Amino acid sequence: MQLLASRTGWVSPTHRSLPRVRLLRPGSAAEAVAAHTEEGPDARYHCGGTDLAAQFREGLAPSALVHLGGVQELRSITHTDDGLHLGAGVDHATGSLAPDVVSLLPGLADGWGRIATVRIRFTATLGGNLMARRTRYEMPIMLRALGARLRFLGPDGVFETEPVDLWEDAPPAASLLLGARIPEPGRVRLAYDRSLRPVMTVAVALRETDTGIHGRAVLGSEYRAPRAVDFDLTDHPRDEAGLTALAQDTAARFDDSVGDPVTSADYRRRAAAVLIRRRLQDLLKGA
Ligand SMILES: Cc1cc2nc3c(=O)[nH]c(=O)nc-3n(C[C@H](O)[C@H](O)[C@H](O)COP(=O)(O)OP(=O)(O)OC[C@H]3O[C@@H](n4cnc5c(N)ncnc54)[C@H](O)[C@@H]3O)c2cc1C
């Protein structure tokens, strides 16, 4: 129960109590940013609307919705010299089955393919999953492990950030997420573990570079932004004892900020060590 902006009084926040809102339907990314900029910071982009429905129930009352359904340039997946580009408007079902994603990053296809229910997966998008900025959503965790960059169009032009910046240095209002770019997708492998969700999830990526094999483990939580720790696998022993030691060392480097209201930082480091070792073994088996 809350007092809504529609001044309907103390009523349950259902769709019936939503205030009137202007709906804008731009046909391009540039038009979308121009429309949002003109409407001001109380406007919101609307893509699949699956998270916005929850935001409305939480009391959001935007001045306008800028619907992205007509912005075709957000819906593509392309592989170019500077990486694999996943459009912000790609839904979970389409993205996880896209031939480039399946062939270049099977671990991402698998993790993306496990998000949400069938009914939601054909509507909910990558961009909405990221821009909802909810710590429990999973695409920021996997994309951070992969070293992805997020590409935005703002009123001042195009810029890139990292997934962690969604929490640490949020893009200015009216910035439209164009998509995510994963550099050199053929040189990175991902394994994602959500067996302990909602307590925690872990993404592990191994990237081959000219100097060796570098890893990144990312710890996800319902309540905390994803935390990352990098490690080096180049000259590390890869037998069971070696991988156990590497996973324990890596997990031990997550600082106390990974603790959340449900589990202590110590518990999460110990559990993360087990999940990181298992996923490392999977990645090396498939190598
Ligand atoms: C039943 C259910 C189960 C779910 N299960 C999971 C799960 O298991 N794992 C998981 O990770 N997620 C899960 N989700 C969350 C789901 O993945 C997100 O709701 C979805 O991805 C949001 O996408 P959308 O297109 O519907 O976003 P919208 O609701 O349209 O938008 C969400 C937010 O992002 C902003 N936004 C959208 N697109 C852009 C853009 N291009 N640029 C800038 N801002 C933008 C909007 O303004 C809004 O603030 C679940 C959701 C539901 C309803």
Short mmCIF file of C-alpha atoms and ligand atoms in Angstrom, two decimals:
data_model
loop_
_atom_site.label_atom_id
_atom_site.label_comp_id
_atom_site.label_asym_id
_atom_site.label_seq_id
_atom_site.Cartn_x
_atom_site.Cartn_y
_atom_site.Cartn_z
CA MET A 1 0.00 0.00 0.00
CA GLN A 2 1.36 3.40 -0.85
CA LEU A 3 0.45 6.89 -1.96
CA LEU A 4 0.77 6.89 -5.73
CA ALA A 5 1.78 9.76 -7.96
CA SER A 6 -1.65 9.49 -9.61
CA ARG A 7 -3.02 10.90 -6.31
CA THR A 8 -5.49 8.02 -6.17
CA GLY A 9 -4.68 7.69 -2.47
CA TRP A 10 -3.59 4.70 -0.40
CA VAL A 11 -4.27 1.82 -2.79
CA SER A 12 -2.52 -1.39 -3.82
CA PRO A 13 -0.02 -0.60 -6.55
CA THR A 14 -1.54 -2.71 -9.35
CA HIS A 15 -1.61 -1.74 -13.02
CA ARG A 16 -5.05 -0.21 -12.45
CA SER A 17 -3.57 2.41 -10.17
CA LEU A 18 -0.80 3.46 -12.56
CA PRO A 19 -0.90 7.12 -13.42
CA ARG A 20 -1.38 8.10 -17.04
CA VAL A 21 1.89 7.99 -18.91
CA ARG A 22 2.98 9.25 -22.31
CA LEU A 23 4.09 6.41 -24.62
CA LEU A 24 6.70 7.31 -27.22
CA ARG A 25 7.66 4.96 -30.05
CA PRO A 26 10.98 6.00 -31.61
CA GLY A 27 12.20 4.22 -34.75
CA SER A 28 15.94 4.50 -34.12
CA ALA A 29 18.43 4.68 -31.25
CA ALA A 30 19.12 8.35 -31.95
CA GLU A 31 15.38 9.13 -31.84
CA ALA A 32 15.03 7.18 -28.59
CA VAL A 33 17.78 9.19 -26.87
CA ALA A 34 16.37 12.46 -28.22
CA ALA A 35 12.89 11.53 -26.94
CA HIS A 36 14.17 10.55 -23.47
CA THR A 37 16.30 13.70 -23.24
CA GLU A 38 13.33 15.87 -24.13
CA GLU A 39 11.05 14.13 -21.60
CA GLY A 40 13.61 14.52 -18.80
CA PRO A 41 15.01 12.18 -16.11
CA ASP A 42 11.60 10.88 -14.97
CA ALA A 43 11.08 9.16 -18.32
CA ARG A 44 12.06 5.48 -18.69
CA TYR A 45 13.04 3.25 -21.58
CA HIS A 46 10.68 0.31 -22.00
CA CYS A 47 11.83 -2.84 -23.80
CA GLY A 48 10.15 -6.13 -22.80
CA GLY A 49 8.55 -4.50 -19.75
CA THR A 50 9.07 -7.58 -17.53
CA ASP A 51 11.15 -5.75 -14.93
CA LEU A 52 9.28 -2.47 -15.31
CA ALA A 53 6.12 -4.32 -14.24
CA ALA A 54 7.89 -5.07 -10.95
CA GLN A 55 9.15 -1.47 -10.73
CA PHE A 56 5.56 -0.20 -11.12
CA ARG A 57 4.51 -2.43 -8.23
CA GLU A 58 7.40 -0.92 -6.24
CA GLY A 59 5.98 2.57 -6.84
CA LEU A 60 7.71 3.78 -10.02
CA ALA A 61 5.60 6.43 -11.75
CA PRO A 62 7.47 7.58 -14.87
CA SER A 63 6.50 10.72 -16.73
CA ALA A 64 6.85 8.90 -20.08
CA LEU A 65 7.82 5.51 -21.49
CA VAL A 66 10.13 5.42 -24.48
CA HIS A 67 9.31 2.06 -26.07
CA LEU A 68 12.25 0.37 -27.78
CA GLY A 69 10.31 -2.27 -29.72
CA GLY A 70 10.67 -0.34 -33.00
CA VAL A 71 14.44 0.18 -32.66
CA GLN A 72 15.67 -2.64 -34.90
CA GLU A 73 19.36 -1.82 -34.43
CA LEU A 74 19.13 -3.06 -30.82
CA ARG A 75 18.08 -6.54 -31.90
CA SER A 76 21.12 -7.79 -33.78
CA ILE A 77 23.97 -10.13 -32.85
CA THR A 78 27.09 -9.62 -34.95
CA HIS A 79 30.67 -10.87 -34.89
CA THR A 80 33.21 -8.33 -36.10
CA ASP A 81 36.94 -7.66 -35.70
CA ASP A 82 36.41 -5.96 -32.35
CA GLY A 83 34.30 -8.70 -30.84
CA LEU A 84 30.90 -10.30 -30.49
CA HIS A 85 28.17 -7.63 -30.28
CA LEU A 86 24.98 -8.57 -28.45
CA GLY A 87 22.20 -6.03 -29.02
CA ALA A 88 20.44 -4.71 -25.93
CA GLY A 89 17.04 -5.57 -27.42
CA VAL A 90 17.86 -9.27 -27.92
CA ASP A 91 15.58 -11.44 -25.79
CA HIS A 92 16.94 -14.30 -23.68
CA ALA A 93 15.49 -17.04 -25.90
CA THR A 94 16.88 -15.60 -29.14
CA GLY A 95 20.28 -14.71 -27.65
CA SER A 96 20.96 -18.04 -26.02
CA LEU A 97 20.14 -19.90 -29.26
CA ALA A 98 21.90 -17.51 -31.68
CA PRO A 99 24.39 -19.47 -33.84
CA ASP A 100 27.31 -17.07 -33.12
CA VAL A 101 26.72 -17.28 -29.36
CA VAL A 102 26.38 -21.08 -29.37
CA SER A 103 29.47 -21.66 -31.52
CA LEU A 104 31.78 -18.99 -30.08
CA LEU A 105 30.69 -18.97 -26.43
CA PRO A 106 28.83 -22.18 -25.56
CA GLY A 107 29.21 -21.43 -21.84
CA LEU A 108 27.39 -18.12 -22.27
CA ALA A 109 24.68 -19.78 -24.39
CA ASP A 110 24.20 -22.33 -21.61
CA GLY A 111 24.07 -19.78 -18.79
CA TRP A 112 21.86 -17.35 -20.75
CA GLY A 113 19.60 -20.29 -21.64
CA ARG A 114 18.85 -20.94 -17.97
CA ILE A 115 17.55 -17.45 -17.14
CA ALA A 116 13.86 -17.10 -16.20
CA THR A 117 10.81 -19.06 -17.34
CA VAL A 118 9.75 -19.82 -20.92
CA ARG A 119 6.98 -17.20 -20.82
CA ILE A 120 9.45 -14.50 -19.76
CA ARG A 121 12.40 -15.60 -21.92
CA PHE A 122 10.77 -14.58 -25.22
CA THR A 123 10.03 -11.06 -23.94
CA ALA A 124 12.77 -10.19 -21.43
CA THR A 125 15.89 -8.68 -22.97
CA LEU A 126 19.60 -8.48 -22.33
CA GLY A 127 19.39 -4.68 -22.02
CA GLY A 128 16.58 -4.81 -19.48
CA ASN A 129 18.43 -7.44 -17.44
CA LEU A 130 21.47 -5.16 -17.24
CA MET A 131 19.75 -1.79 -16.90
CA ALA A 132 17.34 -2.90 -14.20
CA ARG A 133 20.53 -2.86 -12.09
CA ARG A 134 19.27 -5.58 -9.78
CA THR A 135 22.06 -7.50 -8.12
CA ARG A 136 20.13 -10.76 -8.41
CA TYR A 137 20.05 -10.65 -12.21
CA GLU A 138 22.60 -12.83 -13.90
CA MET A 139 23.79 -11.29 -17.17
CA PRO A 140 26.08 -8.73 -15.43
CA ILE A 141 27.83 -11.64 -13.66
CA MET A 142 28.54 -13.61 -16.84
CA LEU A 143 29.42 -10.54 -18.89
CA ARG A 144 31.82 -9.27 -16.24
CA ALA A 145 33.64 -12.63 -16.24
CA LEU A 146 33.94 -12.42 -20.04
CA GLY A 147 35.49 -8.94 -19.89
CA ALA A 148 32.54 -7.48 -21.81
CA ARG A 149 32.11 -3.77 -22.42
CA LEU A 150 28.71 -2.09 -22.41
CA ARG A 151 28.08 0.32 -25.26
CA PHE A 152 25.76 3.29 -24.72
CA LEU A 153 24.40 6.13 -26.78
CA GLY A 154 23.91 9.21 -24.60
CA PRO A 155 22.96 12.79 -25.39
CA ASP A 156 26.71 13.48 -25.88
CA GLY A 157 27.42 10.48 -28.11
CA VAL A 158 28.58 6.86 -27.82
CA PHE A 159 30.58 5.64 -24.82
CA GLU A 160 31.60 2.30 -23.29
CA THR A 161 31.68 1.15 -19.67
CA GLU A 162 32.14 -2.11 -17.78
CA PRO A 163 29.23 -4.08 -16.27
CA VAL A 164 30.38 -3.20 -12.73
CA ASP A 165 29.90 0.49 -13.55
CA LEU A 166 26.14 -0.10 -13.54
CA TRP A 167 26.49 0.08 -9.76
CA GLU A 168 29.72 1.98 -9.21
CA ASP A 169 29.40 4.73 -11.81
CA ALA A 170 25.87 4.61 -13.25
CA PRO A 171 25.46 6.05 -16.76
CA PRO A 172 23.61 9.39 -16.90
CA ALA A 173 19.82 9.46 -17.39
CA ALA A 174 18.70 9.09 -21.02
CA SER A 175 21.74 6.90 -21.83
CA LEU A 176 20.48 4.13 -24.07
CA LEU A 177 22.27 0.80 -23.79
CA LEU A 178 23.05 -0.28 -27.35
CA GLY A 179 24.49 -3.63 -26.34
CA ALA A 180 27.42 -5.58 -24.94
CA ARG A 181 30.70 -6.26 -26.76
CA ILE A 182 32.79 -9.29 -25.87
CA PRO A 183 36.34 -8.86 -27.19
CA GLU A 184 37.97 -11.84 -28.95
CA PRO A 185 35.18 -14.29 -28.14
CA GLY A 186 37.10 -17.16 -29.75
CA ARG A 187 39.83 -16.84 -27.09
CA VAL A 188 37.66 -16.95 -23.98
CA ARG A 189 35.66 -19.75 -22.38
CA LEU A 190 33.00 -19.37 -19.70
CA ALA A 191 31.48 -21.73 -17.16
CA TYR A 192 28.60 -20.45 -15.04
CA ASP A 193 27.33 -22.10 -11.86
CA ARG A 194 23.91 -21.19 -10.45
CA SER A 195 23.47 -24.38 -8.38
CA LEU A 196 23.50 -22.32 -5.16
CA ARG A 197 21.22 -19.55 -6.44
CA PRO A 198 19.75 -17.50 -4.78
CA VAL A 199 22.49 -17.74 -2.14
CA MET A 200 25.24 -17.18 -4.68
CA THR A 201 26.32 -17.80 -8.26
CA VAL A 202 29.80 -18.06 -9.75
CA ALA A 203 31.06 -17.37 -13.26
CA VAL A 204 34.57 -18.46 -14.25
CA ALA A 205 36.20 -17.41 -17.51
CA LEU A 206 39.56 -18.40 -19.00
CA ARG A 207 41.05 -16.13 -21.63
CA GLU A 208 44.02 -17.08 -23.83
CA THR A 209 46.34 -14.16 -24.51
CA ASP A 210 49.77 -13.92 -26.12
CA THR A 211 51.31 -14.22 -22.66
CA GLY A 212 49.32 -17.17 -21.31
CA ILE A 213 45.95 -18.12 -19.89
CA HIS A 214 44.31 -15.61 -17.60
CA GLY A 215 41.23 -16.30 -15.52
CA ARG A 216 38.51 -14.29 -13.86
CA ALA A 217 36.08 -15.51 -11.20
CA VAL A 218 32.96 -13.44 -10.51
CA LEU A 219 30.78 -13.92 -7.46
CA GLY A 220 27.11 -12.98 -7.73
CA SER A 221 24.68 -12.37 -4.89
CA GLU A 222 21.04 -11.40 -4.38
CA TYR A 223 22.14 -8.32 -2.47
CA ARG A 224 25.59 -7.24 -3.64
CA ALA A 225 26.92 -6.11 -7.01
CA PRO A 226 29.07 -8.84 -8.63
CA ARG A 227 32.67 -8.98 -7.38
CA ALA A 228 35.57 -10.17 -9.55
CA VAL A 229 39.00 -11.64 -8.85
CA ASP A 230 41.57 -12.30 -11.59
CA PHE A 231 44.07 -15.17 -11.56
CA ASP A 232 46.78 -16.62 -13.76
CA LEU A 233 46.60 -20.21 -14.97
CA THR A 234 49.58 -20.05 -17.33
CA ASP A 235 52.15 -21.99 -15.32
CA HIS A 236 49.84 -23.35 -12.67
CA PRO A 237 49.60 -27.13 -12.06
CA ARG A 238 46.31 -28.38 -13.50
CA ASP A 239 45.93 -31.63 -11.59
CA GLU A 240 43.24 -31.91 -8.92
CA ALA A 241 45.48 -30.63 -6.10
CA GLY A 242 46.71 -27.73 -8.23
CA LEU A 243 43.22 -26.62 -9.23
CA THR A 244 41.95 -26.97 -5.66
CA ALA A 245 44.78 -24.72 -4.43
CA LEU A 246 44.17 -22.21 -7.22
CA ALA A 247 40.42 -22.10 -6.51
CA GLN A 248 41.04 -21.65 -2.77
CA ASP A 249 43.60 -18.87 -3.36
CA THR A 250 41.27 -17.12 -5.79
CA ALA A 251 38.23 -17.35 -3.51
CA ALA A 252 40.28 -16.15 -0.52
CA ARG A 253 40.95 -12.92 -2.41
CA PHE A 254 37.27 -11.88 -2.35
CA ASP A 255 37.19 -9.24 0.36
CA ASP A 256 34.64 -8.99 3.19
CA SER A 257 32.30 -6.91 1.03
CA VAL A 258 31.07 -10.18 -0.54
CA GLY A 259 29.24 -10.99 2.70
CA ASP A 260 25.53 -10.27 2.50
CA PRO A 261 22.54 -10.40 4.88
CA VAL A 262 22.06 -14.12 4.17
CA THR A 263 25.59 -15.53 4.28
CA SER A 264 28.84 -14.35 5.79
CA ALA A 265 31.85 -13.47 3.66
CA ASP A 266 33.66 -16.52 5.07
CA TYR A 267 30.90 -18.90 4.03
CA ARG A 268 30.79 -17.38 0.58
CA ARG A 269 34.56 -17.64 0.13
CA ARG A 270 34.50 -21.32 1.14
CA ALA A 271 31.55 -22.14 -1.12
CA ALA A 272 33.06 -20.10 -3.97
CA ALA A 273 36.30 -22.14 -3.74
CA VAL A 274 34.33 -25.34 -4.38
CA LEU A 275 32.32 -23.88 -7.27
CA ILE A 276 35.38 -22.26 -8.86
CA ARG A 277 37.32 -25.58 -8.73
CA ARG A 278 34.43 -27.49 -10.33
CA ARG A 279 33.98 -24.98 -13.11
CA LEU A 280 37.75 -24.83 -13.75
CA GLN A 281 37.77 -28.61 -14.11
CA ASP A 282 34.89 -28.37 -16.61
CA LEU A 283 36.66 -25.68 -18.61
CA LEU A 284 39.92 -27.63 -18.76
CA LYS A 285 38.15 -30.88 -19.66
CA GLY A 286 36.60 -29.11 -22.63
CA ALA A 287 39.91 -27.51 -23.64
C1 LIG B 1 9.17 -14.50 -13.63
C2 LIG B 1 10.54 -13.91 -13.86
C3 LIG B 1 11.66 -14.71 -13.69
C4 LIG B 1 12.94 -14.18 -13.88
N1 LIG B 1 14.02 -14.99 -13.69
C5 LIG B 1 15.26 -14.47 -13.90
C6 LIG B 1 16.43 -15.30 -13.72
O1 LIG B 1 16.35 -16.49 -13.41
N2 LIG B 1 17.65 -14.71 -13.91
C7 LIG B 1 17.78 -13.40 -14.28
O2 LIG B 1 18.89 -12.92 -14.46
N3 LIG B 1 16.69 -12.61 -14.47
C8 LIG B 1 15.47 -13.13 -14.28
N4 LIG B 1 14.37 -12.31 -14.47
C9 LIG B 1 14.58 -10.92 -14.83
C10 LIG B 1 14.51 -10.71 -16.35
O3 LIG B 1 15.66 -11.27 -16.95
C11 LIG B 1 14.41 -9.21 -16.57
O4 LIG B 1 13.16 -8.78 -16.06
C12 LIG B 1 14.49 -8.84 -18.04
O5 LIG B 1 15.72 -9.22 -18.62
C13 LIG B 1 14.28 -7.35 -18.23
O6 LIG B 1 14.22 -7.11 -19.61
P1 LIG B 1 13.04 -6.25 -20.22
O7 LIG B 1 13.31 -6.09 -21.67
O8 LIG B 1 11.71 -6.83 -19.86
O9 LIG B 1 13.29 -4.90 -19.46
P2 LIG B 1 12.27 -3.69 -19.09
O10 LIG B 1 11.34 -4.16 -18.01
O11 LIG B 1 11.67 -3.16 -20.34
O12 LIG B 1 13.30 -2.66 -18.52
C14 LIG B 1 14.02 -2.90 -17.32
C15 LIG B 1 14.84 -1.67 -16.96
O13 LIG B 1 15.87 -1.48 -17.92
C16 LIG B 1 15.72 -0.20 -18.56
N5 LIG B 1 16.09 -0.46 -19.96
C17 LIG B 1 15.61 -1.44 -20.76
N6 LIG B 1 16.26 -1.45 -21.93
C18 LIG B 1 17.15 -0.43 -21.89
C19 LIG B 1 18.14 0.06 -22.80
N7 LIG B 1 18.36 -0.49 -24.01
N8 LIG B 1 18.90 1.12 -22.41
C20 LIG B 1 18.72 1.71 -21.20
N9 LIG B 1 17.81 1.27 -20.30
C21 LIG B 1 17.04 0.20 -20.64
C22 LIG B 1 14.29 0.21 -18.33
O14 LIG B 1 14.15 1.62 -18.30
C23 LIG B 1 14.02 -0.39 -16.97
O15 LIG B 1 14.53 0.43 -15.94
C24 LIG B 1 13.09 -12.82 -14.27
C25 LIG B 1 11.95 -12.01 -14.47
C26 LIG B 1 10.69 -12.54 -14.26
C27 LIG B 1 9.50 -11.65 -14.46
#
